Short mmCIF file of C-alpha atoms in Angstrom, two decimals:
data_model
loop_
_atom_site.label_atom_id
_atom_site.label_comp_id
_atom_site.label_asym_id
_atom_site.label_seq_id
_atom_site.Cartn_x
_atom_site.Cartn_y
_atom_site.Cartn_z
CA MET A 1 51.15 -117.28 -11.05
CA GLN A 2 51.16 -120.77 -9.68
CA ASN A 3 47.61 -121.96 -7.97
CA ILE A 4 48.85 -122.69 -4.29
CA ARG A 5 46.69 -125.04 -2.67
CA LYS A 6 46.17 -123.75 0.96
CA LEU A 7 45.86 -126.20 3.69
CA PRO A 8 43.63 -124.94 6.74
CA ILE A 9 45.99 -126.04 9.57
CA GLY A 10 44.84 -124.01 12.75
CA ILE A 11 42.05 -122.26 10.80
CA GLN A 12 39.05 -122.11 12.96
CA SER A 13 37.13 -119.09 11.31
CA PHE A 14 34.86 -120.41 8.69
CA GLU A 15 34.66 -116.93 7.21
CA ASP A 16 38.44 -116.77 7.30
CA LEU A 17 38.75 -119.89 5.56
CA ARG A 18 36.53 -119.06 2.72
CA LYS A 19 37.62 -115.71 1.91
CA ASN A 20 41.21 -116.65 1.84
CA ASN A 21 40.55 -119.69 -0.49
CA TYR A 22 41.64 -122.50 1.87
CA ILE A 23 40.69 -125.92 1.14
CA TYR A 24 37.43 -126.84 2.73
CA ILE A 25 36.00 -130.25 3.32
CA ASP A 26 32.31 -129.58 2.74
CA LYS A 27 30.17 -130.24 6.26
CA THR A 28 27.57 -128.13 5.56
CA GLU A 29 25.05 -130.90 4.88
CA PHE A 30 25.22 -131.37 8.61
CA ILE A 31 24.46 -127.86 9.35
CA TYR A 32 21.40 -128.18 7.18
CA THR A 33 20.22 -131.31 9.00
CA LEU A 34 20.78 -129.97 12.37
CA VAL A 35 18.98 -126.47 11.76
CA HIS A 36 15.95 -128.21 10.32
CA SER A 37 15.54 -131.03 12.71
CA GLY A 38 16.11 -129.58 16.06
CA LYS A 39 16.99 -126.73 18.25
CA VAL A 40 19.27 -127.42 21.32
CA TYR A 41 22.44 -129.76 20.52
CA PHE A 42 25.55 -130.86 22.34
CA LEU A 43 28.51 -132.52 20.51
CA SER A 44 31.50 -133.80 22.36
CA ARG A 45 34.74 -134.64 20.29
CA PRO A 46 38.46 -134.68 21.31
CA ARG A 47 40.52 -131.59 21.12
CA ARG A 48 41.90 -130.33 17.69
CA PHE A 49 39.20 -132.19 15.85
CA GLY A 50 37.32 -129.33 14.26
CA LYS A 51 34.79 -128.40 16.74
CA SER A 52 35.47 -124.72 16.53
CA LEU A 53 35.58 -124.47 12.99
CA PHE A 54 32.00 -126.44 12.80
CA LEU A 55 30.50 -124.10 15.22
CA SER A 56 32.22 -120.93 13.33
CA THR A 57 30.24 -122.44 9.94
CA LEU A 58 26.96 -122.28 12.06
CA LYS A 59 27.66 -118.82 13.36
CA ALA A 60 28.17 -117.68 9.50
CA TYR A 61 25.00 -119.42 8.56
CA PHE A 62 22.63 -117.64 11.22
CA GLU A 63 24.45 -114.47 10.52
CA GLY A 64 23.16 -114.93 6.96
CA LYS A 65 26.48 -114.79 5.07
CA LYS A 66 25.16 -116.55 2.16
CA GLU A 67 28.20 -115.65 0.14
CA LEU A 68 30.41 -117.70 2.01
CA PHE A 69 28.51 -120.88 1.13
CA ASN A 70 28.77 -120.42 -2.49
CA GLY A 71 29.21 -123.98 -4.34
CA LEU A 72 28.64 -125.78 -0.94
CA LYS A 73 25.90 -128.48 -0.36
CA ILE A 74 24.01 -126.42 2.03
CA GLU A 75 23.47 -123.80 -1.03
CA GLN A 76 21.51 -126.17 -2.92
CA LEU A 77 19.52 -127.78 -0.28
CA GLU A 78 18.18 -124.21 0.93
CA LYS A 79 17.44 -122.89 -2.53
CA ASP A 80 13.73 -123.36 -2.22
CA ASN A 81 13.49 -122.21 1.47
CA PRO A 82 12.26 -118.60 1.48
CA ASP A 83 13.26 -118.21 4.95
CA ALA A 84 16.82 -119.12 4.34
CA TRP A 85 19.84 -116.78 4.96
CA LYS A 86 18.06 -114.56 7.64
CA ALA A 87 20.59 -112.50 9.73
CA TYR A 88 19.78 -113.79 13.26
CA PRO A 89 21.42 -112.44 16.36
CA VAL A 90 24.15 -114.84 17.23
CA ILE A 91 25.62 -115.00 20.67
CA TYR A 92 29.00 -116.96 20.64
CA LEU A 93 30.70 -117.61 23.54
CA ASN A 94 34.37 -119.06 23.19
CA PHE A 95 36.25 -120.67 26.00
CA ALA A 96 38.52 -122.53 23.64
CA GLN A 97 41.24 -119.81 23.44
CA ASN A 98 41.75 -119.03 27.13
CA SER A 99 43.44 -120.70 29.86
CA PHE A 100 41.51 -121.30 33.26
CA SER A 101 43.95 -123.01 35.69
CA LYS A 102 43.90 -119.67 37.84
CA GLU A 103 41.41 -118.04 39.86
CA VAL A 104 39.10 -115.29 38.25
CA SER A 105 40.11 -116.34 34.64
CA LEU A 106 36.77 -117.60 34.14
CA GLU A 107 34.94 -114.68 35.28
CA LYS A 108 37.09 -112.36 33.30
CA THR A 109 36.59 -114.25 30.00
CA ILE A 110 32.75 -114.32 30.60
CA ASN A 111 32.63 -110.67 31.53
CA LEU A 112 34.65 -109.70 28.40
CA GLN A 113 32.18 -111.46 26.06
CA LEU A 114 29.23 -110.21 27.79
CA ASP A 115 30.38 -106.76 27.69
CA GLU A 116 30.84 -106.97 23.91
CA TYR A 117 27.40 -107.94 23.25
CA GLU A 118 26.11 -105.33 25.82
CA LYS A 119 27.85 -102.64 23.76
CA LYS A 120 26.73 -104.22 20.59
CA TYR A 121 22.72 -104.04 21.32
CA GLU A 122 23.38 -100.64 23.38
CA ILE A 123 22.62 -102.16 26.69
CA GLN A 124 23.48 -99.68 29.58
CA ALA A 125 24.81 -102.18 32.28
CA ASP A 126 25.96 -100.64 35.56
CA TYR A 127 27.21 -103.11 37.78
CA LYS A 128 29.28 -102.52 41.01
CA ASP A 129 31.50 -105.52 40.21
CA PRO A 130 31.09 -106.75 36.66
CA LEU A 131 33.36 -109.97 37.39
CA ASP A 132 30.65 -111.08 40.09
CA PRO A 133 29.40 -114.38 38.67
CA THR A 134 25.92 -113.72 40.18
CA ASN A 135 25.35 -111.03 37.75
CA PHE A 136 26.23 -113.22 34.68
CA ALA A 137 22.82 -114.99 34.41
CA GLY A 138 20.91 -111.65 34.31
CA ARG A 139 23.22 -110.13 31.90
CA PHE A 140 23.15 -113.02 29.49
CA ILE A 141 19.25 -113.01 29.67
CA ASN A 142 19.08 -109.41 29.17
CA ILE A 143 21.48 -109.55 26.20
CA VAL A 144 19.31 -112.29 24.61
CA GLN A 145 15.98 -110.72 25.10
CA THR A 146 17.27 -107.36 23.71
CA ALA A 147 18.67 -108.79 20.81
CA ARG A 148 15.36 -110.29 20.00
CA LYS A 149 13.61 -106.99 20.41
CA LYS A 150 16.05 -105.12 18.41
CA THR A 151 15.98 -107.47 15.51
CA GLY A 152 12.55 -109.27 15.60
CA LEU A 153 14.19 -112.48 15.44
CA GLN A 154 15.01 -115.38 17.83
CA ALA A 155 18.67 -115.66 18.94
CA ALA A 156 21.23 -118.34 18.20
CA VAL A 157 23.57 -119.40 20.93
CA LEU A 158 26.76 -121.02 20.25
CA ILE A 159 29.15 -121.99 22.98
CA ASP A 160 32.49 -123.45 22.16
CA GLU A 161 34.59 -125.85 24.44
CA TYR A 162 31.96 -125.34 27.35
CA ASP A 163 33.94 -127.61 29.66
CA LYS A 164 37.42 -126.29 29.21
CA PRO A 165 37.17 -124.31 32.44
CA LEU A 166 36.70 -127.29 34.42
CA LEU A 167 39.31 -129.40 32.56
CA ASP A 168 42.04 -126.77 32.75
CA ALA A 169 41.37 -126.46 36.50
CA GLN A 170 41.43 -130.16 37.65
CA SER A 171 44.69 -130.06 39.69
CA ASN A 172 42.85 -127.61 41.88
CA GLU A 173 39.37 -129.10 43.23
CA SER A 174 38.57 -125.66 44.83
CA LEU A 175 38.82 -123.83 41.53
CA VAL A 176 36.86 -126.81 39.67
CA ASN A 177 33.98 -126.29 42.17
CA GLU A 178 34.09 -122.54 41.70
CA ASN A 179 34.26 -122.72 37.76
CA ARG A 180 31.37 -125.34 37.70
CA GLU A 181 29.05 -122.96 39.90
CA THR A 182 29.96 -120.08 37.59
CA LEU A 183 28.99 -121.95 34.61
CA ARG A 184 26.13 -123.76 36.08
CA GLY A 185 24.53 -120.23 36.81
CA LEU A 186 25.08 -119.15 33.11
CA TYR A 187 24.28 -122.13 31.21
CA VAL A 188 20.80 -122.95 32.99
CA THR A 189 19.43 -119.56 31.46
CA LEU A 190 19.28 -121.31 28.42
CA LYS A 191 16.10 -123.15 29.56
CA ALA A 192 14.24 -120.12 30.72
CA LEU A 193 15.17 -118.28 27.40
CA ASP A 194 13.58 -121.02 25.27
CA GLU A 195 10.97 -118.72 23.53
CA ASP A 196 13.71 -116.35 22.74
CA LEU A 197 16.14 -118.92 21.02
CA LYS A 198 16.23 -120.20 17.71
CA PHE A 199 19.03 -122.57 17.88
CA VAL A 200 21.59 -123.50 20.77
CA PHE A 201 24.66 -125.57 19.96
CA LEU A 202 27.32 -126.51 22.76
CA THR A 203 30.73 -128.15 21.90
CA GLY A 204 32.94 -129.78 24.69
CA VAL A 205 35.39 -132.48 25.12
CA THR A 206 33.70 -134.23 28.13
CA LYS A 207 30.03 -134.34 29.34
CA PHE A 208 30.48 -133.49 32.93
CA SER A 209 27.44 -135.11 34.64
CA LYS A 210 27.71 -132.79 37.66
CA VAL A 211 27.13 -129.56 35.65
CA SER A 212 23.73 -129.15 36.12
CA ILE A 213 23.20 -128.16 32.48
CA PHE A 214 22.81 -131.76 31.59
CA SER A 215 19.79 -132.25 34.00
CA ASP A 216 18.46 -128.70 34.00
CA LEU A 217 18.50 -128.58 30.30
CA ASN A 218 16.58 -131.42 29.58
CA GLN A 219 15.74 -130.90 26.18
CA LEU A 220 19.57 -131.01 25.03
CA ASN A 221 20.22 -133.31 22.28
CA ASP A 222 23.28 -135.22 22.76
CA ILE A 223 24.48 -136.11 19.25
CA SER A 224 27.98 -137.17 20.35
CA ILE A 225 27.68 -141.14 19.37
CA THR A 226 24.94 -140.89 16.85
CA SER A 227 25.37 -142.50 13.54
CA GLN A 228 23.85 -139.37 11.80
CA TYR A 229 26.54 -137.17 13.21
CA ALA A 230 29.33 -139.54 13.57
CA THR A 231 31.59 -137.88 10.67
CA ALA A 232 30.39 -134.07 11.47
CA CYS A 233 34.02 -133.54 12.65
CA GLY A 234 37.09 -135.39 11.35
CA ILE A 235 37.77 -136.30 7.67
CA THR A 236 36.51 -139.78 6.35
CA GLU A 237 38.96 -141.60 3.81
CA LYS A 238 36.33 -140.55 0.99
CA GLU A 239 36.63 -136.96 1.79
CA MET A 240 40.20 -137.06 1.99
CA LEU A 241 40.74 -138.80 -1.39
CA GLU A 242 38.27 -136.48 -3.12
CA ASN A 243 39.47 -133.22 -1.56
CA LEU A 244 43.33 -133.92 -0.95
CA ALA A 245 44.46 -135.99 -3.82
CA PRO A 246 47.30 -133.72 -5.00
CA GLU A 247 48.61 -133.44 -1.41
CA ILE A 248 48.55 -137.17 -1.06
CA GLU A 249 50.54 -137.74 -4.14
CA ALA A 250 53.24 -135.16 -3.18
CA PHE A 251 53.64 -136.79 0.07
CA ALA A 252 53.80 -140.10 -1.45
CA GLU A 253 56.61 -139.07 -4.02
CA ASN A 254 58.46 -137.13 -1.30
CA ASN A 255 58.26 -140.65 0.98
CA GLY A 256 59.14 -142.88 -2.00
CA LEU A 257 55.92 -144.55 -1.69
CA SER A 258 53.17 -145.58 -4.14
CA LYS A 259 49.80 -143.66 -3.47
CA GLU A 260 48.26 -146.92 -2.24
CA GLU A 261 51.15 -147.69 0.08
CA CYS A 262 50.96 -143.82 1.50
CA VAL A 263 47.09 -143.83 1.98
CA ASN A 264 47.60 -147.19 3.90
CA GLN A 265 50.20 -145.68 6.16
CA LEU A 266 48.24 -142.31 6.66
CA GLU A 267 45.41 -144.69 7.54
CA GLN A 268 47.48 -146.40 10.16
CA MET A 269 48.80 -143.36 11.76
CA TYR A 270 45.92 -140.99 11.71
CA ASP A 271 42.68 -142.66 10.89
CA GLY A 272 40.52 -145.19 12.98
CA TYR A 273 38.31 -142.96 15.37
CA HIS A 274 34.78 -144.09 15.42
CA PHE A 275 31.91 -142.08 17.19
CA HIS A 276 29.30 -144.83 16.52
CA HIS A 277 29.85 -148.49 15.87
CA GLU A 278 28.47 -148.61 12.39
CA ALA A 279 29.66 -145.24 11.16
CA ASP A 280 32.66 -144.65 9.01
CA GLY A 281 35.84 -144.20 10.81
CA VAL A 282 37.29 -140.64 10.52
CA TYR A 283 41.17 -139.09 10.42
CA ASN A 284 42.35 -136.67 12.95
CA PRO A 285 42.05 -133.39 10.66
CA PHE A 286 44.72 -131.66 12.75
CA SER A 287 47.28 -134.53 12.27
CA LEU A 288 46.51 -135.43 8.75
CA LEU A 289 46.72 -131.96 7.35
CA ASN A 290 50.10 -131.50 9.40
CA ALA A 291 51.39 -134.58 7.74
CA LEU A 292 50.28 -133.52 4.20
CA TYR A 293 51.87 -130.32 4.60
CA SER A 294 55.03 -131.42 6.17
CA LYS A 295 55.20 -134.70 4.02
CA ASP A 296 56.27 -136.49 7.14
CA PHE A 297 54.85 -138.94 9.50
CA SER A 298 54.97 -137.55 12.77
CA PHE A 299 53.07 -137.37 16.31
CA TYR A 300 51.16 -133.99 15.50
CA TRP A 301 48.20 -133.98 17.60
CA PHE A 302 49.72 -135.61 20.40
CA ALA A 303 52.37 -132.67 20.45
CA THR A 304 49.70 -130.04 21.24
CA GLY A 305 49.18 -131.11 24.68
CA THR A 306 50.80 -133.65 27.21
CA PRO A 307 48.55 -136.17 28.85
CA THR A 308 49.70 -136.02 32.18
CA PHE A 309 46.18 -135.65 33.84
CA LEU A 310 45.39 -139.06 31.89
CA ILE A 311 48.30 -140.79 33.23
CA LYS A 312 47.64 -139.71 36.83
CA LYS A 313 43.94 -140.94 36.24
CA LEU A 314 45.52 -144.22 34.89
CA GLN A 315 47.85 -144.62 37.80
CA GLU A 316 44.99 -143.80 40.51
CA SER A 317 42.84 -146.37 38.89
CA THR A 318 42.95 -150.23 39.02
CA MET A 319 42.98 -150.58 35.39
CA ASN A 320 46.04 -152.72 34.06
CA TYR A 321 48.17 -150.82 31.60
CA MET A 322 47.98 -153.58 29.04
CA ASP A 323 44.14 -153.20 28.78
CA LEU A 324 44.65 -149.89 26.75
CA SER A 325 46.09 -152.27 23.95
CA ASN A 326 43.98 -155.35 24.47
CA GLY A 327 40.82 -153.24 24.60
CA VAL A 328 38.40 -152.38 27.39
CA GLU A 329 34.63 -152.41 27.43
CA ALA A 330 32.19 -149.89 28.39
CA THR A 331 28.57 -149.17 28.05
CA ALA A 332 27.11 -146.02 26.17
CA GLN A 333 26.32 -144.32 29.64
CA GLU A 334 29.95 -144.70 30.64
CA LEU A 335 31.22 -143.35 27.64
CA GLN A 336 29.08 -140.15 27.93
CA ASP A 337 29.13 -139.62 31.55
CA TYR A 338 32.29 -138.14 32.72
CA ARG A 339 32.81 -137.37 36.54
CA SER A 340 35.82 -135.90 37.86
CA ASP A 341 35.95 -138.09 40.90
CA ASN A 342 35.06 -141.16 39.11
CA PRO A 343 37.75 -143.71 39.64
CA ASN A 344 37.14 -145.47 36.24
CA PRO A 345 39.40 -143.77 33.57
CA VAL A 346 37.69 -145.17 30.51
CA PRO A 347 35.22 -142.36 29.96
CA LEU A 348 38.15 -139.61 30.07
CA PHE A 349 40.13 -141.88 27.92
CA TYR A 350 37.33 -142.25 25.24
CA GLN A 351 36.02 -138.65 25.43
CA THR A 352 39.79 -137.08 25.06
CA GLY A 353 40.40 -139.40 22.17
CA TYR A 354 42.81 -141.69 23.51
CA LEU A 355 40.34 -144.45 23.09
CA THR A 356 37.75 -145.11 20.53
CA ILE A 357 34.96 -147.48 19.52
CA LYS A 358 36.50 -150.45 17.68
CA GLY A 359 33.70 -152.75 18.44
CA TYR A 360 30.16 -153.49 19.65
CA ASP A 361 28.28 -156.29 21.27
CA ARG A 362 24.59 -155.49 20.60
CA GLU A 363 23.18 -158.17 22.80
CA PHE A 364 24.67 -156.70 26.13
CA GLY A 365 24.93 -152.99 24.65
CA VAL A 366 28.85 -152.95 25.44
CA TYR A 367 31.39 -151.16 23.27
CA LEU A 368 34.95 -152.36 22.77
CA LEU A 369 37.32 -149.65 22.98
CA LYS A 370 41.13 -149.49 21.85
CA TYR A 371 43.74 -146.76 20.54
CA PRO A 372 42.27 -145.07 17.29
CA ASN A 373 45.76 -145.47 15.80
CA ASN A 374 49.41 -145.75 15.69
CA GLU A 375 49.94 -141.88 16.69
CA VAL A 376 47.92 -141.97 19.79
CA LYS A 377 49.37 -145.59 20.77
CA TYR A 378 53.09 -144.85 20.30
CA ALA A 379 53.00 -141.40 21.54
CA PHE A 380 51.00 -142.05 24.68
CA ILE A 381 52.87 -145.10 25.58
CA ASN A 382 56.02 -142.91 25.13
CA SER A 383 54.60 -140.60 27.72
CA LEU A 384 53.81 -143.46 30.04
CA ALA A 385 57.26 -144.91 29.95
CA PRO A 386 58.52 -142.45 32.81
CA ALA A 387 55.55 -143.27 34.98
CA ILE A 388 56.27 -146.97 34.49
CA LEU A 389 59.82 -146.64 35.08
CA ASN A 390 59.43 -144.14 37.70
CA ASN A 391 61.85 -141.62 36.22
CA ASN A 392 61.88 -138.15 34.30
CA ARG A 393 63.92 -139.29 31.47
CA SER A 394 62.73 -140.31 27.99
CA THR A 395 63.12 -144.10 27.00
CA GLY A 396 62.91 -143.53 23.27
CA LEU A 397 66.55 -144.03 22.60
CA ASP A 398 66.67 -147.03 24.88
CA VAL A 399 63.70 -148.61 22.75
CA VAL A 400 65.50 -147.71 19.32
CA SER A 401 68.48 -149.53 20.73
CA PHE A 402 66.14 -152.62 21.26
CA ALA A 403 64.95 -152.46 17.70
CA ARG A 404 68.42 -152.12 16.35
CA ASP A 405 69.39 -155.28 18.19
CA ILE A 406 66.38 -156.94 17.29
CA LYS A 407 67.27 -156.02 13.44
CA LYS A 408 70.72 -157.32 13.97
CA GLY A 409 69.64 -160.64 15.64
CA ASP A 410 71.33 -159.87 18.71
CA ILE A 411 68.98 -161.22 21.28
CA GLU A 412 71.72 -161.60 23.74
CA SER A 413 71.79 -157.80 23.83
CA VAL A 414 68.06 -157.33 23.91
CA MET A 415 67.96 -159.67 27.03
CA ALA A 416 70.79 -157.50 28.79
CA ARG A 417 69.02 -154.35 27.97
CA PHE A 418 65.71 -155.97 29.65
CA LYS A 419 67.94 -156.76 32.59
CA SER A 420 69.49 -153.20 32.58
CA LEU A 421 65.86 -151.71 32.87
CA PHE A 422 64.75 -153.65 35.68
CA ALA A 423 67.89 -152.58 37.57
CA THR A 424 66.66 -148.98 37.27
CA LEU A 425 63.14 -149.85 38.99
CA PRO A 426 62.82 -148.48 42.52
CA TYR A 427 62.21 -150.56 45.41
CA THR A 428 58.38 -150.88 46.19
CA THR A 429 57.18 -149.40 49.31
CA ALA A 430 53.97 -151.43 49.41
CA ARG A 431 53.07 -153.67 52.59
CA LYS A 432 55.03 -156.87 52.71
CA GLU A 433 51.84 -158.91 51.39
CA LYS A 434 51.54 -157.06 48.49
CA GLN A 435 55.20 -156.52 47.39
CA ASP A 436 55.23 -159.76 45.29
CA SER A 437 52.15 -158.58 43.22
CA VAL A 438 53.65 -154.98 42.92
CA ILE A 439 56.93 -156.63 41.68
CA GLU A 440 55.19 -158.68 39.31
CA GLN A 441 53.12 -155.86 37.76
CA ASN A 442 56.25 -153.87 37.42
CA PHE A 443 57.96 -156.92 35.61
CA GLN A 444 54.86 -157.14 33.20
CA ASN A 445 54.64 -153.20 32.66
CA VAL A 446 58.12 -153.25 31.48
CA PHE A 447 57.60 -155.73 28.93
CA TYR A 448 54.33 -154.21 27.82
CA LEU A 449 56.29 -151.04 27.46
CA VAL A 450 59.08 -152.53 25.42
CA PHE A 451 57.39 -154.78 23.14
CA THR A 452 54.37 -152.39 22.29
CA LEU A 453 57.02 -149.59 21.37
CA LEU A 454 58.85 -152.20 19.35
CA GLY A 455 55.64 -152.47 17.30
CA GLN A 456 56.96 -149.42 15.42
CA TRP A 457 59.58 -151.14 13.71
CA SER A 458 58.60 -154.91 14.15
CA THR A 459 55.23 -157.00 14.04
CA VAL A 460 54.36 -157.83 17.46
CA GLU A 461 51.90 -160.50 17.51
CA GLU A 462 50.60 -161.64 21.25
CA THR A 463 50.28 -165.36 21.38
CA SER A 464 48.24 -165.20 24.63
CA SER A 465 48.44 -161.68 26.30
CA PHE A 466 51.34 -159.11 27.45
CA GLY A 467 49.70 -159.84 30.72
CA ARG A 468 51.52 -163.43 30.79
CA ALA A 469 54.60 -161.89 29.01
CA ASP A 470 54.33 -164.26 25.91
CA CYS A 471 55.16 -162.31 22.77
CA VAL A 472 55.85 -163.25 19.20
CA LEU A 473 57.73 -160.63 17.24
CA LEU A 474 58.38 -160.62 13.39
CA ASN A 475 61.37 -158.81 12.05
CA GLY A 476 62.58 -159.38 8.24
CA ASN A 477 63.29 -162.99 7.95
CA ASN A 478 63.40 -163.56 11.47
CA VAL A 479 60.47 -164.69 14.12
CA TYR A 480 61.33 -164.29 17.83
CA ILE A 481 58.92 -166.05 20.21
CA PHE A 482 59.22 -164.80 24.02
CA GLU A 483 58.31 -166.79 27.20
CA PHE A 484 58.99 -165.11 30.62
CA LYS A 485 58.48 -167.26 33.91
CA ARG A 486 58.31 -165.79 37.34
CA ASP A 487 60.34 -167.74 39.88
CA LYS A 488 60.75 -170.48 37.54
CA GLY A 489 63.67 -171.69 35.32
CA ALA A 490 64.28 -170.58 31.56
CA ASP A 491 63.94 -174.41 30.63
CA GLU A 492 60.14 -174.18 31.87
CA ALA A 493 59.68 -171.16 29.91
CA LEU A 494 61.23 -172.93 26.86
CA ASN A 495 58.99 -176.13 27.45
CA GLN A 496 55.84 -173.92 27.39
CA ILE A 497 56.85 -172.51 23.87
CA GLU A 498 57.15 -176.09 22.86
CA GLU A 499 54.07 -177.44 24.69
CA ALA A 500 51.82 -174.61 23.30
CA LYS A 501 53.05 -174.98 20.07
CA TYR A 502 53.70 -171.04 19.70
CA ALA A 503 56.06 -171.82 16.84
CA GLY A 504 53.41 -173.87 14.59
CA PRO A 505 51.89 -170.77 12.57
CA TYR A 506 55.42 -169.81 11.64
CA LYS A 507 57.15 -172.96 10.62
CA SER A 508 55.70 -173.00 6.69
CA SER A 509 56.89 -169.38 6.38
CA GLY A 510 60.44 -170.12 5.63
CA LYS A 511 61.66 -167.92 8.27
CA ARG A 512 64.14 -168.14 10.89
CA ILE A 513 62.51 -169.09 14.33
CA VAL A 514 64.22 -168.30 17.60
CA LYS A 515 62.92 -169.14 20.71
CA ILE A 516 63.76 -167.32 24.13
CA GLY A 517 62.96 -168.44 27.57
CA ALA A 518 63.52 -166.51 30.39
CA SER A 519 63.24 -166.42 34.20
CA PHE A 520 62.47 -163.34 36.45
CA SER A 521 63.44 -163.68 40.10
CA THR A 522 60.70 -161.83 42.66
CA LYS A 523 63.50 -161.89 45.18
CA GLU A 524 66.23 -160.59 42.96
CA ARG A 525 63.63 -158.24 41.10
CA ASN A 526 65.28 -158.82 37.80
CA LEU A 527 65.95 -161.47 35.20
CA VAL A 528 68.29 -164.19 36.28
CA GLU A 529 68.37 -166.59 33.55
CA TRP A 530 67.54 -166.82 29.82
CA LYS A 531 68.23 -169.40 27.18
CA ILE A 532 68.10 -168.82 23.38
CA VAL A 533 67.34 -171.58 21.20
CA GLU A 534 67.03 -171.32 17.36
CA GLU A 535 64.65 -174.11 15.79
CA ILE A 536 66.36 -176.40 13.31
CA ARG A 537 64.51 -176.59 9.92
#
């Protein structure tokens, strides 16, 4: 019988993964270090990034299931430890699998899980209302202390996606507050239980500063942006090449690529997450494994959830859309401190995985954040398009038409498509003194949208910034240099291309150079003139 290699797509149980011979990328060295160097931890990572599997691995370790760790790094690391592989009582609270957008959902979830442990440890609990959140703290304390009395060992408490009840309820402020109070009452018991606890580990997407666990539980060690644990979740390129070589070779063959070309394209598409400025980058494991299984480059991670709340947050802020591509700066405190009422969207974009660390200014302690990879960049901007154009239709087909015209060298049609796009924009309802700036911002956003999405098929180089609508686009043997002016003539735009010497870097390439100068009228709210000039070689 042929040996079939099984990719662990969607597998979140370590025991299931090991017993059913799925490929496992060994992260147990991190488990060993955590257990032997501390006690109470918090780890923030984007969704579908392996947090649940990591927590499940911790669960199996504390349950003493040594047989599941045969051949893994931790087996060797623990070989001389006489206290290793004891079966500690484990209290595992899982919020990852439920939706909390409705009232009482959180209370029902907590009650079911506490009820399970009360039955396990034969606790006779008699509550008039088991869904009353004021009972949760007492029930949780009773479970932990009873478990210790019956086993003689401290308990390990593992909490998966602690913040999901808050994220799911974001559109309902009243429910967010209710869920926050319920969670606060449950989590603060961890400090009171310190003597009864062997180990505590919480995972989540965000670090909500107003959930008092992060102030009341002041011994909590946040390892989210530490170099030591930067690759605890996700897959490094080294891990990919060592563990997934047959899948990469099959992927390359199926797509007519060399192995090197395949790795390069996988890197551009799914790699690039950095959780410390000096640490290796990691691939999104969900996207990488799905791509290798399907042998196709697609938007896998992005398809598992629509970022409507991110787009709403971006629209409510003063951030320029172009900043997401050009890069934004943030301090370490801003990265870790998300508040639902914070007008700054950067912490949420970072913690949810739409921005990641791409640089660090050590002198000022400031991080540079950008899109991690092409999957996130292009999928998010595709979702942003209806918000920019203020409609509900997908603009994907329009962008493909732009790309086809570029490939054919039909710049006249490209400009006509721009004009048609502007014609669909609604009239602004802003006050008269702000109308010009709103119109100009819409003008810039449309060009940003189109040129960024064209980067899927062409090389887009910014000569200054999209904010000034200057763009150089390379496609095949052609170089297209665009300059757009507001309320000034197309000739002036062409003159700037000459004066700024935008064509200079490309003159020795042997490529055909085409210059496009265009004029946008604030009054007409559209392109009113453009001129196309091919440079004579």
